Amino acid sequence: MAFLKCIKCGATYPIEEVRYRCDCGELLEVVQELESISVSKELFDSRLGTLSPPYNSGVWRYKELILDIDNKYILSRPEGNTPVYYSPKICAYVGHPNIRLKHEGENPTGSFKDRGMTSGITAARFVGAEVVACASTGNTSASMAAYAAMAGMRAVVFIPEGKIAFGKLAQAIAYGARVVEIEGDFDDAMALVQEVTNQMNIYLLNSINPFRIEGQKAIGIEAIQQSGWEVPDWFVLPGGNLGNSSALGKALYELRELGIIEKIPRIAVIQAEGANPFYRYFTGGYTKFQPVKAETLATAIKIGNPVSWKKLEKVIKWTRGTVEEVTEQEIVDAKAIVDSSGIGAEPASCATVAGIKKLVEKGVIKGDESVIGILTGNLLKDPDIVINYHKEALQGLRSTYANKPVKIKPTIEEVKRVVKL
Ligand code: F0G
């Protein structure tokens, strides 16, 4: 049986209890008694390709490790089963032959958030929630709005006014959530939503909710299963609120405890230079965690006061991981390469590729090591940045790989002038 445990003082609470923090104020995590879980690679492999819910989901395939709950509570689209891409163009760009990219932007609502949302909304049903809420830089709100609509629940999303990508805002509105734009940034929205859910009878679905983390773990498990249970040397992913990277660490820890993997891959978390509180904390030798005022065009990770930094600290230490920062220019150029490779992803996701490039250049990631990078969100989430980059209209940035549209009169001569064979 699973229970909730404080990551600091160790106090425990039953999973039926609606709470997001320990009485001491610290974060909680779901703890499973791993000795009592009977799973194997063979069991998970036997579920590959099944059409039966919930095991057709790339999250619930690992149900015993996610949330061992009566199937009647599970709301699954299904999510996961996302592809792993290999691109010679991207490998050449980062200067490393063995990069694979797991594209979480190919989930039902276009981001990795669907994995944590299927487990989060399932927990919400389990406790009988009728209204759910989150603060978001966009993707969580899109995902939550969609899952809440399917569950017949009301959804309230708190977003920083004018600061989330258009595709995400459109999704939250279209799926029928109550969209509350607040004057302030994500960190203000995050503080507000915790107050709201503590005072009103509303269930919180940010990744501070430990059940969100449980579903999120499936990215790592699935990536390893897709590699024939061979563990890469590195996982690289972007960090904002730091829930996803914490979840990956938890997945690896549990897989190792269960004997499903032996090697511990190293985790590299990439932050945008203007939203880099954990990078500063890491490079400062973990002396004092200090929030920053976040600024980056990768709006998904524009977070200055991440909720899960303590969880991630453990993960980085346990995996002998690292933290890197990338500039706006590095993000947009990496994005142009990821996009023009035909794969495509939103800016925050491309911080992964920019980060890999930097870590390869610094010799932290070695040429003979294998790397799985996580692309977290879909290209279509943020069309504005694509258009502005290629029209050379991003203020203060170069459009190194611009692919500018051309306007012509509708004549064959004009076509011959602009389309050179
Ligand atoms: N990439 C994308 C596309 C995201 O949307 C997020 C987070 C991250 C990376 C960072 O993941 O927060 O777990 O470290 N988006 C949240 C949201 C904050 O509200 O959609 P993290």
Tab-separated table of C-alpha atoms and ligand atoms in Angstrom:
chain	number	residue	atom	x	y	z
A	1	MET	CA	0.000	0.000	0.000
A	2	ALA	CA	1.230	3.487	-0.793
A	3	PHE	CA	1.326	6.413	1.602
A	4	LEU	CA	2.465	10.039	1.603
A	5	LYS	CA	5.738	10.910	3.251
A	6	CYS	CA	7.351	14.249	4.034
A	7	ILE	CA	10.682	14.640	2.210
A	8	LYS	CA	12.154	16.394	5.243
A	9	CYS	CA	10.794	15.174	8.593
A	10	GLY	CA	9.512	11.805	7.370
A	11	ALA	CA	5.977	12.216	8.745
A	12	THR	CA	3.504	9.992	6.929
A	13	TYR	CA	-0.112	10.462	5.861
A	14	PRO	CA	-2.652	8.156	4.200
A	15	ILE	CA	-3.120	8.630	0.455
A	16	GLU	CA	-6.846	9.239	0.950
A	17	GLU	CA	-6.042	12.475	2.737
A	18	VAL	CA	-6.169	15.598	0.571
A	19	ARG	CA	-2.982	17.441	1.377
A	20	TYR	CA	-0.068	18.792	-0.598
A	21	ARG	CA	2.379	19.608	2.184
A	22	CYS	CA	3.449	18.120	5.467
A	23	ASP	CA	2.399	19.827	8.692
A	24	CYS	CA	6.017	21.024	8.834
A	25	GLY	CA	5.448	22.844	5.537
A	26	GLU	CA	7.675	20.642	3.365
A	27	LEU	CA	6.759	18.723	0.206
A	28	LEU	CA	5.320	15.220	0.241
A	29	GLU	CA	6.070	12.245	-1.937
A	30	VAL	CA	4.225	9.041	-2.613
A	31	VAL	CA	6.066	6.099	-1.123
A	32	GLN	CA	5.379	2.557	-2.226
A	33	GLU	CA	6.503	-0.434	-0.272
A	34	LEU	CA	8.657	-1.694	-3.091
A	35	GLU	CA	9.195	-5.120	-1.480
A	36	SER	CA	5.503	-5.821	-1.908
A	37	ILE	CA	5.421	-4.909	-5.602
A	38	SER	CA	5.767	-7.729	-8.053
A	39	VAL	CA	6.745	-6.379	-11.473
A	40	SER	CA	9.280	-7.290	-14.125
A	41	LYS	CA	10.547	-6.231	-17.520
A	42	GLU	CA	8.638	-9.209	-18.949
A	43	LEU	CA	5.369	-8.023	-17.407
A	44	PHE	CA	5.827	-4.535	-18.853
A	45	ASP	CA	6.895	-5.962	-22.219
A	46	SER	CA	3.838	-8.224	-22.299
A	47	ARG	CA	1.648	-5.127	-22.147
A	48	LEU	CA	3.332	-3.479	-25.146
A	49	GLY	CA	0.950	-3.155	-28.046
A	50	THR	CA	-2.118	-4.099	-26.023
A	51	LEU	CA	-5.391	-2.418	-26.920
A	52	SER	CA	-6.841	-2.862	-23.429
A	53	PRO	CA	-7.094	0.116	-21.161
A	54	PRO	CA	-5.446	1.170	-18.981
A	55	TYR	CA	-2.359	-0.815	-20.063
A	56	ASN	CA	-2.432	0.697	-23.564
A	57	SER	CA	-1.248	3.928	-21.928
A	58	GLY	CA	2.454	4.675	-21.700
A	59	VAL	CA	1.803	5.638	-18.099
A	60	TRP	CA	-0.533	2.890	-16.884
A	61	ARG	CA	1.541	0.173	-18.534
A	62	TYR	CA	3.560	0.611	-15.348
A	63	LYS	CA	0.481	0.872	-13.165
A	64	GLU	CA	1.998	-0.922	-10.167
A	65	LEU	CA	4.701	1.754	-10.049
A	66	ILE	CA	2.358	4.682	-10.664
A	67	LEU	CA	-0.723	4.276	-8.543
A	68	ASP	CA	-2.141	0.928	-7.597
A	69	ILE	CA	-5.745	1.947	-7.678
A	70	ASP	CA	-9.030	0.449	-8.847
A	71	ASN	CA	-9.175	0.874	-12.644
A	72	LYS	CA	-12.591	2.549	-12.363
A	73	TYR	CA	-10.912	5.759	-11.183
A	74	ILE	CA	-8.408	5.917	-14.024
A	75	LEU	CA	-8.893	8.561	-16.695
A	76	SER	CA	-6.525	7.868	-19.555
A	77	ARG	CA	-6.570	9.209	-23.127
A	78	PRO	CA	-4.268	7.116	-23.391
A	79	GLU	CA	-1.063	9.120	-23.012
A	80	GLY	CA	2.598	8.331	-23.514
A	81	ASN	CA	3.883	5.834	-26.078
A	82	THR	CA	5.798	8.767	-27.491
A	83	PRO	CA	8.469	8.239	-30.129
A	84	VAL	CA	12.207	8.380	-29.689
A	85	TYR	CA	13.864	10.126	-32.617
A	86	TYR	CA	17.347	9.953	-33.991
A	87	SER	CA	18.375	12.821	-36.232
A	88	PRO	CA	21.764	13.018	-37.981
A	89	LYS	CA	21.201	16.759	-38.366
A	90	ILE	CA	20.736	17.297	-34.631
A	91	CYS	CA	23.663	15.002	-33.809
A	92	ALA	CA	25.876	17.045	-36.153
A	93	TYR	CA	24.667	20.273	-34.537
A	94	VAL	CA	25.472	19.187	-31.000
A	95	GLY	CA	28.676	17.419	-32.061
A	96	HIS	CA	27.768	14.013	-30.650
A	97	PRO	CA	26.901	10.807	-32.537
A	98	ASN	CA	24.532	9.212	-30.072
A	99	ILE	CA	21.681	11.519	-29.176
A	100	ARG	CA	18.120	10.259	-29.098
A	101	LEU	CA	15.201	12.551	-28.414
A	102	LYS	CA	12.046	11.353	-26.739
A	103	HIS	CA	9.249	13.564	-27.931
A	104	GLU	CA	6.823	14.217	-25.137
A	105	GLY	CA	5.206	16.910	-27.258
A	106	GLU	CA	3.454	14.055	-29.066
A	107	ASN	CA	1.177	13.395	-26.105
A	108	PRO	CA	-2.614	13.988	-26.387
A	109	THR	CA	-2.524	17.691	-25.486
A	110	GLY	CA	0.946	18.253	-26.894
A	111	SER	CA	3.150	18.132	-23.811
A	112	PHE	CA	4.647	15.797	-21.232
A	113	LYS	CA	2.149	17.149	-18.697
A	114	ASP	CA	-0.438	14.591	-19.791
A	115	ARG	CA	1.512	11.874	-18.003
A	116	GLY	CA	1.287	13.583	-14.635
A	117	MET	CA	-2.232	14.715	-15.399
A	118	THR	CA	-3.656	11.245	-15.945
A	119	SER	CA	-2.371	10.217	-12.510
A	120	GLY	CA	-3.332	13.563	-10.961
A	121	ILE	CA	-6.892	13.558	-12.258
A	122	THR	CA	-7.216	9.905	-11.254
A	123	ALA	CA	-6.227	10.861	-7.709
A	124	ALA	CA	-8.724	13.733	-7.903
A	125	ARG	CA	-11.496	11.270	-8.788
A	126	PHE	CA	-10.380	8.941	-6.035
A	127	VAL	CA	-10.854	11.661	-3.409
A	128	GLY	CA	-14.119	12.811	-5.012
A	129	ALA	CA	-12.936	16.241	-6.205
A	130	GLU	CA	-15.380	18.247	-8.303
A	131	VAL	CA	-13.253	21.308	-9.076
A	132	VAL	CA	-9.549	21.268	-9.918
A	133	ALA	CA	-7.069	24.122	-10.240
A	134	CYS	CA	-3.496	24.860	-11.222
A	135	ALA	CA	-1.113	27.716	-11.828
A	136	SER	CA	0.640	27.362	-15.130
A	137	THR	CA	3.028	28.676	-17.708
A	138	GLY	CA	0.611	27.103	-20.179
A	139	ASN	CA	1.056	23.386	-20.687
A	140	THR	CA	-0.243	22.230	-17.326
A	141	SER	CA	-3.330	24.368	-17.783
A	142	ALA	CA	-3.956	22.970	-21.278
A	143	SER	CA	-3.568	19.433	-20.026
A	144	MET	CA	-5.609	19.900	-16.869
A	145	ALA	CA	-8.401	21.651	-18.756
A	146	ALA	CA	-8.666	18.736	-21.173
A	147	TYR	CA	-8.591	15.990	-18.552
A	148	ALA	CA	-11.037	17.853	-16.293
A	149	ALA	CA	-13.440	18.244	-19.204
A	150	MET	CA	-13.297	14.512	-19.862
A	151	ALA	CA	-13.771	13.758	-16.164
A	152	GLY	CA	-16.759	16.097	-15.949
A	153	MET	CA	-14.972	18.313	-13.437
A	154	ARG	CA	-14.720	22.070	-13.421
A	155	ALA	CA	-11.250	23.479	-14.019
A	156	VAL	CA	-9.788	26.791	-12.890
A	157	VAL	CA	-6.424	27.858	-14.264
A	158	PHE	CA	-4.270	30.719	-13.050
A	159	ILE	CA	-1.919	32.062	-15.651
A	160	PRO	CA	0.424	35.040	-15.795
A	161	GLU	CA	-1.322	37.600	-17.965
A	162	GLY	CA	0.068	37.895	-21.480
A	163	LYS	CA	2.990	35.635	-20.719
A	164	ILE	CA	1.981	32.234	-21.973
A	165	ALA	CA	2.242	30.925	-25.502
A	166	PHE	CA	-0.860	31.338	-27.621
A	167	GLY	CA	-1.421	27.675	-28.426
A	168	LYS	CA	-1.593	26.849	-24.732
A	169	LEU	CA	-3.943	29.693	-23.864
A	170	ALA	CA	-6.162	28.660	-26.760
A	171	GLN	CA	-6.301	25.096	-25.451
A	172	ALA	CA	-7.248	26.061	-21.891
A	173	ILE	CA	-10.032	28.327	-23.149
A	174	ALA	CA	-11.237	25.850	-25.753
A	175	TYR	CA	-11.383	22.917	-23.324
A	176	GLY	CA	-13.686	25.000	-21.153
A	177	ALA	CA	-11.568	25.891	-18.132
A	178	ARG	CA	-12.222	29.054	-16.162
A	179	VAL	CA	-9.135	30.988	-17.221
A	180	VAL	CA	-7.965	33.507	-14.652
A	181	GLU	CA	-5.224	35.801	-15.895
A	182	ILE	CA	-3.403	37.359	-13.004
A	183	GLU	CA	-1.296	40.469	-12.862
A	184	GLY	CA	2.058	38.962	-12.050
A	185	ASP	CA	4.242	36.076	-13.093
A	186	PHE	CA	4.033	32.299	-12.695
A	187	ASP	CA	5.539	32.447	-9.223
A	188	ASP	CA	2.753	34.818	-8.101
A	189	ALA	CA	0.174	32.502	-9.670
A	190	MET	CA	1.706	29.496	-7.915
A	191	ALA	CA	1.538	31.224	-4.527
A	192	LEU	CA	-2.062	32.271	-5.166
A	193	VAL	CA	-3.310	28.863	-6.249
A	194	GLN	CA	-1.951	27.266	-3.083
A	195	GLU	CA	-3.909	29.770	-1.037
A	196	VAL	CA	-7.006	29.195	-3.166
A	197	THR	CA	-6.909	25.422	-2.841
A	198	ASN	CA	-6.241	25.601	0.886
A	199	GLN	CA	-9.196	27.878	1.502
A	200	MET	CA	-11.709	26.780	-1.105
A	201	ASN	CA	-12.878	23.269	-1.800
A	202	ILE	CA	-10.738	22.917	-4.908
A	203	TYR	CA	-8.236	20.168	-5.684
A	204	LEU	CA	-4.726	21.320	-6.634
A	205	LEU	CA	-3.191	19.757	-9.721
A	206	ASN	CA	0.226	21.385	-9.878
A	207	SER	CA	3.247	19.120	-9.531
A	208	ILE	CA	3.395	20.018	-5.847
A	209	ASN	CA	0.642	17.389	-5.757
A	210	PRO	CA	2.680	14.196	-5.329
A	211	PHE	CA	0.355	12.151	-7.544
A	212	ARG	CA	1.330	14.307	-10.521
A	213	ILE	CA	4.932	13.240	-10.001
A	214	GLU	CA	3.937	9.568	-10.018
A	215	GLY	CA	2.575	9.690	-13.579
A	216	GLN	CA	5.454	11.847	-14.694
A	217	LYS	CA	7.852	9.056	-13.735
A	218	ALA	CA	6.674	7.083	-16.739
A	219	ILE	CA	8.752	9.162	-19.177
A	220	GLY	CA	11.936	7.645	-17.834
A	221	ILE	CA	10.549	4.142	-17.496
A	222	GLU	CA	9.187	4.180	-21.038
A	223	ALA	CA	12.408	5.625	-22.465
A	224	ILE	CA	14.382	2.787	-20.900
A	225	GLN	CA	11.889	0.159	-22.040
A	226	GLN	CA	12.088	1.582	-25.571
A	227	SER	CA	15.852	1.094	-25.364
A	228	GLY	CA	15.363	-2.621	-24.666
A	229	TRP	CA	15.871	-1.903	-20.939
A	230	GLU	CA	19.311	-0.571	-21.671
A	231	VAL	CA	19.997	2.451	-19.543
A	232	PRO	CA	21.521	5.492	-21.270
A	233	ASP	CA	24.507	7.241	-19.748
A	234	TRP	CA	22.628	10.523	-19.644
A	235	PHE	CA	19.117	11.901	-19.486
A	236	VAL	CA	18.896	15.589	-20.383
A	237	LEU	CA	15.781	17.690	-19.830
A	238	PRO	CA	14.699	21.282	-19.199
A	239	GLY	CA	13.943	22.509	-15.691
A	240	GLY	CA	11.278	25.009	-14.662
A	241	ASN	CA	9.257	24.138	-11.580
A	242	LEU	CA	11.552	21.063	-11.360
A	243	GLY	CA	8.761	18.511	-11.021
A	244	ASN	CA	9.638	16.576	-14.157
A	245	SER	CA	13.321	16.160	-13.372
A	246	SER	CA	12.460	15.150	-9.795
A	247	ALA	CA	10.020	12.576	-11.160
A	248	LEU	CA	12.653	11.146	-13.476
A	249	GLY	CA	15.002	10.712	-10.536
A	250	LYS	CA	12.298	8.996	-8.510
A	251	ALA	CA	11.578	6.622	-11.392
A	252	LEU	CA	15.240	5.680	-11.706
A	253	TYR	CA	15.537	5.159	-7.973
A	254	GLU	CA	12.540	2.837	-7.875
A	255	LEU	CA	13.583	0.883	-10.968
A	256	ARG	CA	16.954	0.278	-9.393
A	257	GLU	CA	15.488	-0.729	-6.032
A	258	LEU	CA	13.264	-3.192	-7.872
A	259	GLY	CA	16.216	-4.660	-9.753
A	260	ILE	CA	14.821	-3.658	-13.152
A	261	ILE	CA	17.906	-1.567	-13.885
A	262	GLU	CA	21.357	-1.678	-12.383
A	263	LYS	CA	23.113	1.364	-13.766
A	264	ILE	CA	22.116	4.828	-12.619
A	265	PRO	CA	22.070	7.240	-15.551
A	266	ARG	CA	23.219	10.784	-14.913
A	267	ILE	CA	20.611	13.525	-15.144
A	268	ALA	CA	21.408	16.915	-16.651
A	269	VAL	CA	18.853	19.641	-16.039
A	270	ILE	CA	18.955	22.647	-18.345
A	271	GLN	CA	17.660	26.058	-17.310
A	272	ALA	CA	17.306	29.268	-19.282
A	273	GLU	CA	19.919	31.819	-18.280
A	274	GLY	CA	17.229	34.276	-17.195
A	275	ALA	CA	15.345	31.702	-15.118
A	276	ASN	CA	18.187	29.799	-13.519
A	277	PRO	CA	17.735	29.639	-9.732
A	278	PHE	CA	18.625	25.958	-9.543
A	279	TYR	CA	21.673	26.405	-11.776
A	280	ARG	CA	22.908	29.095	-9.397
A	281	TYR	CA	22.216	26.906	-6.409
A	282	PHE	CA	24.081	23.990	-8.003
A	283	THR	CA	27.108	26.012	-9.096
A	284	GLY	CA	27.151	27.741	-5.698
A	285	GLY	CA	27.672	24.365	-4.021
A	286	TYR	CA	24.114	24.134	-2.686
A	287	THR	CA	24.737	26.790	-0.061
A	288	LYS	CA	21.541	28.811	-0.229
A	289	PHE	CA	18.611	28.470	-2.590
A	290	GLN	CA	17.590	31.885	-3.847
A	291	PRO	CA	14.623	32.559	-6.095
A	292	VAL	CA	15.146	34.900	-9.057
A	293	LYS	CA	12.885	37.171	-11.082
A	294	ALA	CA	12.507	35.021	-14.164
A	295	GLU	CA	12.835	36.265	-17.733
A	296	THR	CA	13.071	34.093	-20.831
A	297	LEU	CA	11.348	33.699	-24.162
A	298	ALA	CA	10.991	30.014	-23.321
A	299	THR	CA	7.864	30.939	-21.368
A	300	ALA	CA	7.200	27.342	-20.265
A	301	ILE	CA	10.236	27.505	-17.991
A	302	LYS	CA	9.964	31.136	-16.987
A	303	ILE	CA	9.943	30.257	-13.289
A	304	GLY	CA	12.023	31.964	-10.632
A	305	ASN	CA	10.871	30.143	-7.508
A	306	PRO	CA	10.506	26.462	-8.397
A	307	VAL	CA	8.463	24.366	-6.006
A	308	SER	CA	10.433	21.114	-6.263
A	309	TRP	CA	14.012	22.309	-5.816
A	310	LYS	CA	14.608	20.202	-2.722
A	311	LYS	CA	13.463	17.059	-4.479
A	312	LEU	CA	15.748	17.826	-7.397
A	313	GLU	CA	18.744	18.441	-5.167
A	314	LYS	CA	18.496	14.849	-3.937
A	315	VAL	CA	18.122	13.595	-7.487
A	316	ILE	CA	21.126	15.476	-8.855
A	317	LYS	CA	23.280	14.245	-5.997
A	318	TRP	CA	22.066	10.647	-6.281
A	319	THR	CA	22.565	10.485	-10.062
A	320	ARG	CA	25.865	12.407	-10.032
A	321	GLY	CA	23.978	14.749	-12.295
A	322	THR	CA	24.646	18.254	-13.465
A	323	VAL	CA	22.837	21.505	-14.149
A	324	GLU	CA	23.545	23.800	-17.085
A	325	GLU	CA	22.176	27.121	-18.288
A	326	VAL	CA	21.630	28.232	-21.861
A	327	THR	CA	21.178	31.667	-23.413
A	328	GLU	CA	18.170	32.876	-25.357
A	329	GLN	CA	20.267	32.775	-28.537
A	330	GLU	CA	21.281	29.180	-27.861
A	331	ILE	CA	17.648	28.209	-27.292
A	332	VAL	CA	16.295	29.775	-30.477
A	333	ASP	CA	19.115	28.449	-32.644
A	334	ALA	CA	18.768	24.939	-31.220
A	335	LYS	CA	15.052	25.246	-31.861
A	336	ALA	CA	15.609	26.184	-35.506
A	337	ILE	CA	17.704	23.018	-35.890
A	338	VAL	CA	15.220	20.776	-34.049
A	339	ASP	CA	12.374	22.242	-36.114
A	340	SER	CA	14.138	22.018	-39.484
A	341	SER	CA	15.116	18.411	-38.754
A	342	GLY	CA	11.397	17.725	-39.155
A	343	ILE	CA	10.926	16.847	-35.496
A	344	GLY	CA	10.028	20.245	-34.087
A	345	ALA	CA	9.414	21.302	-30.494
A	346	GLU	CA	8.580	24.365	-28.412
A	347	PRO	CA	11.360	26.638	-27.091
A	348	ALA	CA	11.685	25.178	-23.577
A	349	SER	CA	12.129	21.722	-25.076
A	350	CYS	CA	14.929	22.962	-27.257
A	351	ALA	CA	16.817	24.076	-24.166
A	352	THR	CA	17.478	20.329	-23.924
A	353	VAL	CA	19.322	20.317	-27.243
A	354	ALA	CA	21.117	23.584	-26.540
A	355	GLY	CA	22.154	22.123	-23.180
A	356	ILE	CA	23.433	18.890	-24.713
A	357	LYS	CA	25.514	20.926	-27.171
A	358	LYS	CA	27.038	22.912	-24.341
A	359	LEU	CA	27.751	19.872	-22.182
A	360	VAL	CA	29.368	18.098	-25.141
A	361	GLU	CA	31.528	21.165	-25.860
A	362	LYS	CA	32.585	21.309	-22.221
A	363	GLY	CA	33.472	17.614	-22.283
A	364	VAL	CA	30.965	16.802	-19.535
A	365	ILE	CA	29.060	14.509	-21.902
A	366	LYS	CA	31.680	12.308	-23.578
A	367	GLY	CA	31.562	11.222	-27.214
A	368	ASP	CA	31.156	7.539	-26.350
A	369	GLU	CA	28.289	8.086	-23.916
A	370	SER	CA	24.661	7.549	-24.870
A	371	VAL	CA	22.191	10.366	-24.342
A	372	ILE	CA	18.405	10.561	-24.223
A	373	GLY	CA	17.118	14.116	-24.382
A	374	ILE	CA	13.518	14.925	-23.524
A	375	LEU	CA	11.551	17.231	-25.804
A	376	THR	CA	8.777	18.373	-23.532
A	377	GLY	CA	6.323	20.255	-25.743
A	378	ASN	CA	5.002	20.444	-29.283
A	379	LEU	CA	6.174	22.906	-31.939
A	380	LEU	CA	2.614	24.193	-32.401
A	381	LYS	CA	2.321	25.342	-28.807
A	382	ASP	CA	4.189	28.534	-29.593
A	383	PRO	CA	3.825	29.551	-33.233
A	384	ASP	CA	4.681	33.205	-32.564
A	385	ILE	CA	8.258	32.486	-31.748
A	386	VAL	CA	8.691	30.455	-34.928
A	387	ILE	CA	7.332	33.191	-37.134
A	388	ASN	CA	9.273	35.933	-35.379
A	389	TYR	CA	12.543	34.008	-35.535
A	390	HIS	CA	12.238	33.248	-39.233
A	391	LYS	CA	11.102	36.778	-40.052
A	392	GLU	CA	14.141	38.041	-38.146
A	393	ALA	CA	11.887	39.885	-35.722
A	394	LEU	CA	13.115	38.614	-32.358
A	395	GLN	CA	14.426	41.649	-30.542
A	396	GLY	CA	18.086	41.458	-29.627
A	397	LEU	CA	18.562	38.001	-31.155
A	398	ARG	CA	20.070	36.772	-34.418
A	399	SER	CA	18.039	34.506	-36.667
A	400	THR	CA	21.018	32.347	-37.521
A	401	TYR	CA	19.036	29.732	-39.424
A	402	ALA	CA	16.234	31.929	-40.763
A	403	ASN	CA	13.902	30.453	-43.354
A	404	LYS	CA	12.110	33.592	-44.401
A	405	PRO	CA	8.906	33.287	-46.429
A	406	VAL	CA	8.942	35.169	-49.739
A	407	LYS	CA	6.081	37.014	-51.418
A	408	ILE	CA	5.759	36.919	-55.209
A	409	LYS	CA	3.367	37.736	-58.044
A	410	PRO	CA	1.644	34.537	-59.248
A	411	THR	CA	3.785	33.982	-62.364
A	412	ILE	CA	6.037	31.084	-63.345
A	413	GLU	CA	8.970	33.480	-63.848
A	414	GLU	CA	8.652	34.645	-60.296
A	415	VAL	CA	8.485	31.054	-59.021
A	416	LYS	CA	11.646	30.246	-60.996
A	417	ARG	CA	13.312	33.242	-59.439
A	418	VAL	CA	12.601	32.189	-55.838
A	419	VAL	CA	12.656	28.387	-56.100
A	420	LYS	CA	16.100	27.409	-57.303
A	421	LEU	CA	16.468	23.773	-58.325
B	1	F0G	N1	9.101	22.095	-20.783
B	1	F0G	C1	7.832	22.489	-20.976
B	1	F0G	C2	7.315	22.520	-22.364
B	1	F0G	C3	7.034	22.851	-19.873
B	1	F0G	O1	5.774	23.225	-20.083
B	1	F0G	C4	7.590	22.834	-18.578
B	1	F0G	C5	6.800	23.227	-17.416
B	1	F0G	C6	8.910	22.402	-18.437
B	1	F0G	C7	9.630	22.038	-19.556
B	1	F0G	C8	9.573	22.315	-17.125
B	1	F0G	O2	9.117	21.240	-16.365
B	1	F0G	O3	8.284	22.541	-14.430
B	1	F0G	O4	8.568	20.075	-14.299
B	1	F0G	O5	10.553	21.570	-14.402
B	1	F0G	N2	5.651	23.767	-17.487
B	1	F0G	C9	4.779	24.036	-16.337
B	1	F0G	C10	3.413	24.468	-16.805
B	1	F0G	C11	5.373	24.862	-15.300
B	1	F0G	O6	2.709	25.186	-16.081
B	1	F0G	O7	2.998	24.067	-17.880
B	1	F0G	P1	9.130	21.356	-14.775
